[in-house]
Amino acid sequence: MHIRKTLLVTLFSVLAAGAAPALAQQDDMEWQRNCERQAQRSERAVACQVRPLTTTMAAGALSVDAGQNGGISVAGSTARTGSDVRFSARIQAQAATAERAAEIADAVRIRATPGRISAEGLVTYSGESWTVSYHVEVPGEANLELQAVNGPLAVRDVNGRIRAVTVNGPVVLDNLAGEVHVRAQNGPLTVRLAGARWDGAGLDAETRNGPVSISMPDGYSAALETGTVNGPMSTSIPLTVVGQVRRGGYIRTTLGSGGAPIRVVTTNGPATIRSR
């Protein structure tokens, strides 16, 4: 027999998961200044470059590969129309000397072909490295494929088919719509919902090791699945749950009048739900 009950989860002490990665908050000049400040504290020489570039989507789609240690921030913009894409490649290189660091940074080639952004550079030796992170502006409707390994992912104000993967986050998803699938192995996952309900097929976002945080407007409607296997859970929203309620595990509930499926879960880490 199904049991209907209102679940008001006890508030536990949880790690803050709502902070957006610095990548998503910085403009190019701020990134350059922060990179140079970090370089002053580094034991090795660091070169910092920002390259503003443009490209186009292919059939409404764009793929961005941040490589081993880069991050990706994507924003839907009313300034972008059609297939128009503007992006900044933020390059950081490290070596034993300033001259070698500059050489490595200068040698990075940004490959921006229709529908794809990536980079290639010199083979580096012990104590040397280079990374490229991207801040990308796309039209408000765009299909995205985003890939990172050790770097943050942030996407906001985009409606489309979105696939995003990183091994070591964090990940921030803000005011999205469409069909969105996101996976992270390690790192916090922050989801900010907007409007009265999800517009599109739904959201499926998961991190294995890290906190998850969901914020939504009062009265939001959705078919929500969220929770954690190993960690506390807290909510400021009364949740009506069908079936057995147990500590540790995912819960499924209907918010408001229901709607598209919203799945935001973690395996190891706290889960937080709040209204805004």
PDB file of C-alpha atoms in Angstrom:
ATOM      1  CA  MET A   1       0.000   0.000   0.000  1.00  0.00           C
ATOM      2  CA  HIS A   2       1.243   3.421  -0.858  1.00  0.00           C
ATOM      3  CA  ILE A   3       1.458   5.856   2.013  1.00  0.00           C
ATOM      4  CA  ARG A   4       1.145   9.583   1.404  1.00  0.00           C
ATOM      5  CA  LYS A   5       2.873  11.789   3.928  1.00  0.00           C
ATOM      6  CA  THR A   6       4.395  15.213   4.077  1.00  0.00           C
ATOM      7  CA  LEU A   7       8.159  15.038   4.511  1.00  0.00           C
ATOM      8  CA  LEU A   8       9.810  17.987   6.175  1.00  0.00           C
ATOM      9  CA  VAL A   9      13.427  16.899   6.346  1.00  0.00           C
ATOM     10  CA  THR A  10      15.312  17.901   9.462  1.00  0.00           C
ATOM     11  CA  LEU A  11      17.860  20.583   8.778  1.00  0.00           C
ATOM     12  CA  PHE A  12      21.360  19.143   8.940  1.00  0.00           C
ATOM     13  CA  SER A  13      24.659  20.962   8.832  1.00  0.00           C
ATOM     14  CA  VAL A  14      25.618  20.874   5.153  1.00  0.00           C
ATOM     15  CA  LEU A  15      28.465  22.088   3.046  1.00  0.00           C
ATOM     16  CA  ALA A  16      27.764  25.201   1.014  1.00  0.00           C
ATOM     17  CA  ALA A  17      27.070  24.143  -2.547  1.00  0.00           C
ATOM     18  CA  GLY A  18      25.606  27.322  -3.951  1.00  0.00           C
ATOM     19  CA  ALA A  19      28.746  29.222  -4.905  1.00  0.00           C
ATOM     20  CA  ALA A  20      29.239  29.522  -8.648  1.00  0.00           C
ATOM     21  CA  PRO A  21      32.720  28.780  -9.949  1.00  0.00           C
ATOM     22  CA  ALA A  22      34.882  31.825 -10.406  1.00  0.00           C
ATOM     23  CA  LEU A  23      35.040  31.048 -14.106  1.00  0.00           C
ATOM     24  CA  ALA A  24      31.373  31.928 -14.494  1.00  0.00           C
ATOM     25  CA  GLN A  25      31.608  35.178 -12.544  1.00  0.00           C
ATOM     26  CA  GLN A  26      34.628  36.794 -14.151  1.00  0.00           C
ATOM     27  CA  ASP A  27      34.874  38.917 -17.242  1.00  0.00           C
ATOM     28  CA  ASP A  28      38.081  38.762 -19.271  1.00  0.00           C
ATOM     29  CA  MET A  29      39.815  41.678 -17.545  1.00  0.00           C
ATOM     30  CA  GLU A  30      39.048  40.283 -14.104  1.00  0.00           C
ATOM     31  CA  TRP A  31      40.303  36.841 -15.116  1.00  0.00           C
ATOM     32  CA  GLN A  32      43.531  38.398 -16.421  1.00  0.00           C
ATOM     33  CA  ARG A  33      44.087  40.323 -13.167  1.00  0.00           C
ATOM     34  CA  ASN A  34      43.420  37.259 -11.015  1.00  0.00           C
ATOM     35  CA  CYS A  35      45.716  35.116 -13.144  1.00  0.00           C
ATOM     36  CA  GLU A  36      48.504  37.667 -12.811  1.00  0.00           C
ATOM     37  CA  ARG A  37      48.000  37.900  -9.041  1.00  0.00           C
ATOM     38  CA  GLN A  38      48.219  34.131  -8.771  1.00  0.00           C
ATOM     39  CA  ALA A  39      51.360  34.223 -10.893  1.00  0.00           C
ATOM     40  CA  GLN A  40      53.017  36.520  -8.372  1.00  0.00           C
ATOM     41  CA  ARG A  41      52.469  33.925  -5.646  1.00  0.00           C
ATOM     42  CA  SER A  42      53.580  30.975  -7.753  1.00  0.00           C
ATOM     43  CA  GLU A  43      56.984  29.366  -7.379  1.00  0.00           C
ATOM     44  CA  ARG A  44      57.140  28.960 -11.145  1.00  0.00           C
ATOM     45  CA  ALA A  45      56.733  31.490 -13.942  1.00  0.00           C
ATOM     46  CA  VAL A  46      53.199  31.895 -15.267  1.00  0.00           C
ATOM     47  CA  ALA A  47      51.969  33.482 -18.501  1.00  0.00           C
ATOM     48  CA  CYS A  48      48.346  34.655 -18.798  1.00  0.00           C
ATOM     49  CA  GLN A  49      46.580  35.429 -22.078  1.00  0.00           C
ATOM     50  CA  VAL A  50      43.013  36.204 -23.144  1.00  0.00           C
ATOM     51  CA  ARG A  51      42.062  35.840 -26.798  1.00  0.00           C
ATOM     52  CA  PRO A  52      38.606  37.113 -27.863  1.00  0.00           C
ATOM     53  CA  LEU A  53      37.388  35.067 -30.831  1.00  0.00           C
ATOM     54  CA  THR A  54      34.276  34.296 -32.839  1.00  0.00           C
ATOM     55  CA  THR A  55      32.894  31.229 -34.541  1.00  0.00           C
ATOM     56  CA  THR A  56      29.555  29.768 -35.591  1.00  0.00           C
ATOM     57  CA  MET A  57      27.350  26.891 -34.569  1.00  0.00           C
ATOM     58  CA  ALA A  58      26.705  24.039 -36.979  1.00  0.00           C
ATOM     59  CA  ALA A  59      22.989  23.268 -37.410  1.00  0.00           C
ATOM     60  CA  GLY A  60      22.307  25.048 -34.133  1.00  0.00           C
ATOM     61  CA  ALA A  61      24.861  22.997 -32.173  1.00  0.00           C
ATOM     62  CA  LEU A  62      28.218  23.702 -30.529  1.00  0.00           C
ATOM     63  CA  SER A  63      30.769  21.351 -28.960  1.00  0.00           C
ATOM     64  CA  VAL A  64      33.410  22.681 -26.550  1.00  0.00           C
ATOM     65  CA  ASP A  65      36.311  20.550 -25.274  1.00  0.00           C
ATOM     66  CA  ALA A  66      38.264  22.091 -22.383  1.00  0.00           C
ATOM     67  CA  GLY A  67      40.955  19.431 -22.388  1.00  0.00           C
ATOM     68  CA  GLN A  68      42.632  18.068 -19.268  1.00  0.00           C
ATOM     69  CA  ASN A  69      42.554  21.086 -16.959  1.00  0.00           C
ATOM     70  CA  GLY A  70      40.365  23.782 -18.525  1.00  0.00           C
ATOM     71  CA  GLY A  71      36.860  24.917 -17.644  1.00  0.00           C
ATOM     72  CA  ILE A  72      33.832  26.060 -19.625  1.00  0.00           C
ATOM     73  CA  SER A  73      31.303  28.804 -18.970  1.00  0.00           C
ATOM     74  CA  VAL A  74      28.427  29.226 -21.453  1.00  0.00           C
ATOM     75  CA  ALA A  75      25.835  32.002 -21.393  1.00  0.00           C
ATOM     76  CA  GLY A  76      22.842  32.500 -23.632  1.00  0.00           C
ATOM     77  CA  SER A  77      22.841  36.104 -24.864  1.00  0.00           C
ATOM     78  CA  THR A  78      20.331  38.284 -26.691  1.00  0.00           C
ATOM     79  CA  ALA A  79      23.344  39.884 -28.406  1.00  0.00           C
ATOM     80  CA  ARG A  80      23.955  36.618 -30.274  1.00  0.00           C
ATOM     81  CA  THR A  81      21.620  35.759 -33.130  1.00  0.00           C
ATOM     82  CA  GLY A  82      21.373  32.975 -35.679  1.00  0.00           C
ATOM     83  CA  SER A  83      24.473  30.792 -35.408  1.00  0.00           C
ATOM     84  CA  ASP A  84      26.701  33.600 -34.062  1.00  0.00           C
ATOM     85  CA  VAL A  85      29.099  32.595 -31.242  1.00  0.00           C
ATOM     86  CA  ARG A  86      31.527  34.841 -29.370  1.00  0.00           C
ATOM     87  CA  PHE A  87      34.040  33.333 -26.962  1.00  0.00           C
ATOM     88  CA  SER A  88      37.164  34.100 -24.994  1.00  0.00           C
ATOM     89  CA  ALA A  89      40.001  31.600 -24.736  1.00  0.00           C
ATOM     90  CA  ARG A  90      41.731  32.124 -21.390  1.00  0.00           C
ATOM     91  CA  ILE A  91      45.207  30.640 -21.561  1.00  0.00           C
ATOM     92  CA  GLN A  92      47.488  29.982 -18.619  1.00  0.00           C
ATOM     93  CA  ALA A  93      50.959  28.484 -19.059  1.00  0.00           C
ATOM     94  CA  GLN A  94      53.552  27.544 -16.442  1.00  0.00           C
ATOM     95  CA  ALA A  95      57.283  26.884 -16.728  1.00  0.00           C
ATOM     96  CA  ALA A  96      60.622  27.446 -14.987  1.00  0.00           C
ATOM     97  CA  THR A  97      61.206  30.806 -16.675  1.00  0.00           C
ATOM     98  CA  ALA A  98      58.981  33.639 -17.873  1.00  0.00           C
ATOM     99  CA  GLU A  99      60.362  33.262 -21.379  1.00  0.00           C
ATOM    100  CA  ARG A 100      59.459  29.563 -21.547  1.00  0.00           C
ATOM    101  CA  ALA A 101      56.002  30.175 -20.049  1.00  0.00           C
ATOM    102  CA  ALA A 102      55.325  32.851 -22.673  1.00  0.00           C
ATOM    103  CA  GLU A 103      56.573  30.527 -25.417  1.00  0.00           C
ATOM    104  CA  ILE A 104      54.176  27.795 -24.291  1.00  0.00           C
ATOM    105  CA  ALA A 105      51.233  30.225 -24.097  1.00  0.00           C
ATOM    106  CA  ASP A 106      51.990  31.740 -27.512  1.00  0.00           C
ATOM    107  CA  ALA A 107      52.107  28.272 -29.073  1.00  0.00           C
ATOM    108  CA  VAL A 108      48.578  27.341 -27.986  1.00  0.00           C
ATOM    109  CA  ARG A 109      46.345  27.108 -31.055  1.00  0.00           C
ATOM    110  CA  ILE A 110      42.621  27.583 -30.617  1.00  0.00           C
ATOM    111  CA  ARG A 111      40.747  25.470 -33.133  1.00  0.00           C
ATOM    112  CA  ALA A 112      37.373  27.120 -33.803  1.00  0.00           C
ATOM    113  CA  THR A 113      35.620  25.397 -36.653  1.00  0.00           C
ATOM    114  CA  PRO A 114      31.857  25.639 -37.236  1.00  0.00           C
ATOM    115  CA  GLY A 115      30.235  23.755 -34.372  1.00  0.00           C
ATOM    116  CA  ARG A 116      33.387  22.947 -32.393  1.00  0.00           C
ATOM    117  CA  ILE A 117      35.927  24.680 -30.109  1.00  0.00           C
ATOM    118  CA  SER A 118      39.099  23.018 -28.826  1.00  0.00           C
ATOM    119  CA  ALA A 119      42.819  23.722 -28.407  1.00  0.00           C
ATOM    120  CA  GLU A 120      46.214  22.173 -29.047  1.00  0.00           C
ATOM    121  CA  GLY A 121      49.662  23.184 -27.891  1.00  0.00           C
ATOM    122  CA  LEU A 122      53.258  22.203 -27.253  1.00  0.00           C
ATOM    123  CA  VAL A 123      54.295  18.983 -25.607  1.00  0.00           C
ATOM    124  CA  THR A 124      55.449  20.073 -22.153  1.00  0.00           C
ATOM    125  CA  TYR A 125      58.021  18.638 -19.785  1.00  0.00           C
ATOM    126  CA  SER A 126      58.306  18.240 -16.023  1.00  0.00           C
ATOM    127  CA  GLY A 127      57.202  21.409 -14.238  1.00  0.00           C
ATOM    128  CA  GLU A 128      55.536  22.808 -17.364  1.00  0.00           C
ATOM    129  CA  SER A 129      51.855  22.981 -18.294  1.00  0.00           C
ATOM    130  CA  TRP A 130      49.223  24.884 -20.233  1.00  0.00           C
ATOM    131  CA  THR A 131      45.465  25.106 -19.894  1.00  0.00           C
ATOM    132  CA  VAL A 132      42.671  26.840 -21.779  1.00  0.00           C
ATOM    133  CA  SER A 133      39.324  27.777 -20.252  1.00  0.00           C
ATOM    134  CA  TYR A 134      36.469  29.186 -22.301  1.00  0.00           C
ATOM    135  CA  HIS A 135      33.796  31.785 -21.684  1.00  0.00           C
ATOM    136  CA  VAL A 136      31.263  31.376 -24.499  1.00  0.00           C
ATOM    137  CA  GLU A 137      28.255  33.463 -25.520  1.00  0.00           C
ATOM    138  CA  VAL A 138      25.666  31.709 -27.680  1.00  0.00           C
ATOM    139  CA  PRO A 139      22.131  32.516 -28.833  1.00  0.00           C
ATOM    140  CA  GLY A 140      19.455  31.763 -26.246  1.00  0.00           C
ATOM    141  CA  GLU A 141      18.472  28.619 -28.155  1.00  0.00           C
ATOM    142  CA  ALA A 142      21.443  26.311 -28.727  1.00  0.00           C
ATOM    143  CA  ASN A 143      22.381  22.644 -28.502  1.00  0.00           C
ATOM    144  CA  LEU A 144      25.573  22.102 -26.519  1.00  0.00           C
ATOM    145  CA  GLU A 145      28.133  19.337 -25.953  1.00  0.00           C
ATOM    146  CA  LEU A 146      30.537  20.343 -23.173  1.00  0.00           C
ATOM    147  CA  GLN A 147      33.482  18.267 -21.984  1.00  0.00           C
ATOM    148  CA  ALA A 148      36.060  18.906 -19.260  1.00  0.00           C
ATOM    149  CA  VAL A 149      38.231  16.717 -17.035  1.00  0.00           C
ATOM    150  CA  ASN A 150      39.635  18.790 -14.188  1.00  0.00           C
ATOM    151  CA  GLY A 151      37.688  21.999 -14.476  1.00  0.00           C
ATOM    152  CA  PRO A 152      34.390  23.745 -13.767  1.00  0.00           C
ATOM    153  CA  LEU A 153      31.332  23.809 -15.980  1.00  0.00           C
ATOM    154  CA  ALA A 154      28.711  26.570 -15.871  1.00  0.00           C
ATOM    155  CA  VAL A 155      25.733  27.078 -18.188  1.00  0.00           C
ATOM    156  CA  ARG A 156      23.054  29.746 -17.884  1.00  0.00           C
ATOM    157  CA  ASP A 157      20.133  31.150 -19.885  1.00  0.00           C
ATOM    158  CA  VAL A 158      20.180  28.476 -22.615  1.00  0.00           C
ATOM    159  CA  ASN A 159      17.277  26.469 -24.034  1.00  0.00           C
ATOM    160  CA  GLY A 160      18.267  23.370 -25.992  1.00  0.00           C
ATOM    161  CA  ARG A 161      19.695  19.866 -25.902  1.00  0.00           C
ATOM    162  CA  ILE A 162      22.628  20.109 -23.510  1.00  0.00           C
ATOM    163  CA  ARG A 163      25.120  17.363 -22.656  1.00  0.00           C
ATOM    164  CA  ALA A 164      27.875  18.260 -20.189  1.00  0.00           C
ATOM    165  CA  VAL A 165      30.496  16.028 -18.543  1.00  0.00           C
ATOM    166  CA  THR A 166      33.372  16.741 -16.160  1.00  0.00           C
ATOM    167  CA  VAL A 167      35.330  14.481 -13.839  1.00  0.00           C
ATOM    168  CA  ASN A 168      36.211  17.100 -11.243  1.00  0.00           C
ATOM    169  CA  GLY A 169      33.713  19.980 -11.107  1.00  0.00           C
ATOM    170  CA  PRO A 170      32.120  22.175  -9.812  1.00  0.00           C
ATOM    171  CA  VAL A 171      29.028  22.435 -12.012  1.00  0.00           C
ATOM    172  CA  VAL A 172      26.481  25.287 -12.044  1.00  0.00           C
ATOM    173  CA  LEU A 173      23.236  25.153 -14.070  1.00  0.00           C
ATOM    174  CA  ASP A 174      21.255  28.391 -14.018  1.00  0.00           C
ATOM    175  CA  ASN A 175      17.923  29.165 -15.719  1.00  0.00           C
ATOM    176  CA  LEU A 176      18.076  26.410 -18.329  1.00  0.00           C
ATOM    177  CA  ALA A 177      15.380  24.800 -20.454  1.00  0.00           C
ATOM    178  CA  GLY A 178      15.101  21.994 -22.953  1.00  0.00           C
ATOM    179  CA  GLU A 179      16.622  18.525 -22.554  1.00  0.00           C
ATOM    180  CA  VAL A 180      19.628  18.678 -20.217  1.00  0.00           C
ATOM    181  CA  HIS A 181      21.906  15.826 -19.122  1.00  0.00           C
ATOM    182  CA  VAL A 182      24.910  16.557 -16.861  1.00  0.00           C
ATOM    183  CA  ARG A 183      27.398  14.269 -15.113  1.00  0.00           C
ATOM    184  CA  ALA A 184      30.279  14.972 -12.714  1.00  0.00           C
ATOM    185  CA  GLN A 185      32.401  12.493 -10.803  1.00  0.00           C
ATOM    186  CA  ASN A 186      33.649  14.840  -8.091  1.00  0.00           C
ATOM    187  CA  GLY A 187      32.592  18.307  -7.070  1.00  0.00           C
ATOM    188  CA  PRO A 188      29.513  20.298  -6.085  1.00  0.00           C
ATOM    189  CA  LEU A 189      26.457  20.545  -8.324  1.00  0.00           C
ATOM    190  CA  THR A 190      24.320  23.684  -8.126  1.00  0.00           C
ATOM    191  CA  VAL A 191      20.974  23.995  -9.942  1.00  0.00           C
ATOM    192  CA  ARG A 192      18.976  27.225 -10.063  1.00  0.00           C
ATOM    193  CA  LEU A 193      15.488  26.815 -11.494  1.00  0.00           C
ATOM    194  CA  ALA A 194      13.539  29.779 -12.847  1.00  0.00           C
ATOM    195  CA  GLY A 195       9.970  30.581 -13.855  1.00  0.00           C
ATOM    196  CA  ALA A 196       6.920  28.556 -12.872  1.00  0.00           C
ATOM    197  CA  ARG A 197       8.032  25.208 -14.347  1.00  0.00           C
ATOM    198  CA  TRP A 198      10.640  23.614 -16.612  1.00  0.00           C
ATOM    199  CA  ASP A 199      10.236  24.365 -20.318  1.00  0.00           C
ATOM    200  CA  GLY A 200      11.136  21.246 -22.277  1.00  0.00           C
ATOM    201  CA  ALA A 201      11.854  17.558 -21.780  1.00  0.00           C
ATOM    202  CA  GLY A 202      13.538  17.929 -18.390  1.00  0.00           C
ATOM    203  CA  LEU A 203      16.790  17.900 -16.429  1.00  0.00           C
ATOM    204  CA  ASP A 204      18.947  14.934 -15.380  1.00  0.00           C
ATOM    205  CA  ALA A 205      22.025  16.031 -13.368  1.00  0.00           C
ATOM    206  CA  GLU A 206      24.213  13.929 -11.119  1.00  0.00           C
ATOM    207  CA  THR A 207      27.472  14.123  -9.187  1.00  0.00           C
ATOM    208  CA  ARG A 208      28.991  11.092  -7.462  1.00  0.00           C
ATOM    209  CA  ASN A 209      31.094  12.791  -4.798  1.00  0.00           C
ATOM    210  CA  GLY A 210      29.975  16.238  -3.768  1.00  0.00           C
ATOM    211  CA  PRO A 211      27.062  18.281  -2.471  1.00  0.00           C
ATOM    212  CA  VAL A 212      24.004  19.127  -4.538  1.00  0.00           C
ATOM    213  CA  SER A 213      21.976  22.291  -4.126  1.00  0.00           C
ATOM    214  CA  ILE A 214      18.651  23.151  -5.780  1.00  0.00           C
ATOM    215  CA  SER A 215      16.986  26.538  -5.559  1.00  0.00           C
ATOM    216  CA  MET A 216      13.623  27.412  -7.101  1.00  0.00           C
ATOM    217  CA  PRO A 217      10.953  30.116  -7.001  1.00  0.00           C
ATOM    218  CA  ASP A 218       8.030  29.682  -4.616  1.00  0.00           C
ATOM    219  CA  GLY A 219       5.247  27.655  -6.214  1.00  0.00           C
ATOM    220  CA  TYR A 220       7.506  25.897  -8.744  1.00  0.00           C
ATOM    221  CA  SER A 221       5.889  22.855 -10.444  1.00  0.00           C
ATOM    222  CA  ALA A 222       7.840  19.734 -11.422  1.00  0.00           C
ATOM    223  CA  ALA A 223       8.229  15.998 -11.029  1.00  0.00           C
ATOM    224  CA  LEU A 224      11.248  16.147  -8.725  1.00  0.00           C
ATOM    225  CA  GLU A 225      13.774  13.430  -7.907  1.00  0.00           C
ATOM    226  CA  THR A 226      16.584  14.401  -5.586  1.00  0.00           C
ATOM    227  CA  GLY A 227      18.594  13.234  -2.588  1.00  0.00           C
ATOM    228  CA  THR A 228      21.780  11.546  -1.496  1.00  0.00           C
ATOM    229  CA  VAL A 229      22.804   7.996  -0.627  1.00  0.00           C
ATOM    230  CA  ASN A 230      25.518   8.860   1.871  1.00  0.00           C
ATOM    231  CA  GLY A 231      24.942  12.251   3.445  1.00  0.00           C
ATOM    232  CA  PRO A 232      22.406  14.531   5.106  1.00  0.00           C
ATOM    233  CA  MET A 233      19.533  16.184   3.320  1.00  0.00           C
ATOM    234  CA  SER A 234      17.782  19.450   4.125  1.00  0.00           C
ATOM    235  CA  THR A 235      14.868  21.307   2.588  1.00  0.00           C
ATOM    236  CA  SER A 236      13.001  24.517   3.261  1.00  0.00           C
ATOM    237  CA  ILE A 237      10.135  23.250   1.076  1.00  0.00           C
ATOM    238  CA  PRO A 238       7.527  20.763   2.419  1.00  0.00           C
ATOM    239  CA  LEU A 239       7.674  17.682   0.184  1.00  0.00           C
ATOM    240  CA  THR A 240       4.825  15.203  -0.311  1.00  0.00           C
ATOM    241  CA  VAL A 241       6.308  11.758  -0.919  1.00  0.00           C
ATOM    242  CA  VAL A 242       4.530   8.580  -2.062  1.00  0.00           C
ATOM    243  CA  GLY A 243       5.912   5.364  -0.595  1.00  0.00           C
ATOM    244  CA  GLN A 244       8.443   4.554   2.089  1.00  0.00           C
ATOM    245  CA  VAL A 245      10.618   7.356   3.423  1.00  0.00           C
ATOM    246  CA  ARG A 246      14.031   6.306   4.678  1.00  0.00           C
ATOM    247  CA  ARG A 247      17.237   8.043   5.640  1.00  0.00           C
ATOM    248  CA  GLY A 248      19.735   7.867   2.815  1.00  0.00           C
ATOM    249  CA  GLY A 249      18.449   7.515  -0.710  1.00  0.00           C
ATOM    250  CA  TYR A 250      16.561   9.430  -3.349  1.00  0.00           C
ATOM    251  CA  ILE A 251      13.054  10.783  -3.024  1.00  0.00           C
ATOM    252  CA  ARG A 252      10.477  11.385  -5.755  1.00  0.00           C
ATOM    253  CA  THR A 253       7.773  13.962  -5.313  1.00  0.00           C
ATOM    254  CA  THR A 254       5.386  16.156  -7.250  1.00  0.00           C
ATOM    255  CA  LEU A 255       5.853  19.880  -6.754  1.00  0.00           C
ATOM    256  CA  GLY A 256       2.845  22.090  -7.380  1.00  0.00           C
ATOM    257  CA  SER A 257       0.844  20.803 -10.329  1.00  0.00           C
ATOM    258  CA  GLY A 258       3.685  18.633 -11.596  1.00  0.00           C
ATOM    259  CA  GLY A 259       5.526  18.953 -14.848  1.00  0.00           C
ATOM    260  CA  ALA A 260       8.730  17.875 -16.559  1.00  0.00           C
ATOM    261  CA  PRO A 261      11.084  15.556 -14.650  1.00  0.00           C
ATOM    262  CA  ILE A 262      13.811  17.300 -12.648  1.00  0.00           C
ATOM    263  CA  ARG A 263      16.465  14.879 -11.352  1.00  0.00           C
ATOM    264  CA  VAL A 264      19.355  16.285  -9.283  1.00  0.00           C
ATOM    265  CA  VAL A 265      21.172  13.715  -7.136  1.00  0.00           C
ATOM    266  CA  THR A 266      24.450  12.808  -5.467  1.00  0.00           C
ATOM    267  CA  THR A 267      25.847   9.580  -4.046  1.00  0.00           C
ATOM    268  CA  ASN A 268      28.275  10.900  -1.445  1.00  0.00           C
ATOM    269  CA  GLY A 269      27.503  14.349  -0.072  1.00  0.00           C
ATOM    270  CA  PRO A 270      24.745  16.509   1.346  1.00  0.00           C
ATOM    271  CA  ALA A 271      21.642  17.551  -0.602  1.00  0.00           C
ATOM    272  CA  THR A 272      19.897  20.890  -0.096  1.00  0.00           C
ATOM    273  CA  ILE A 273      16.597  22.216  -1.495  1.00  0.00           C
ATOM    274  CA  ARG A 274      15.499  25.796  -0.922  1.00  0.00           C
ATOM    275  CA  SER A 275      13.099  28.367  -2.294  1.00  0.00           C
ATOM    276  CA  ARG A 276      14.079  31.830  -3.435  1.00  0.00           C
TER     277      ARG A 276
END
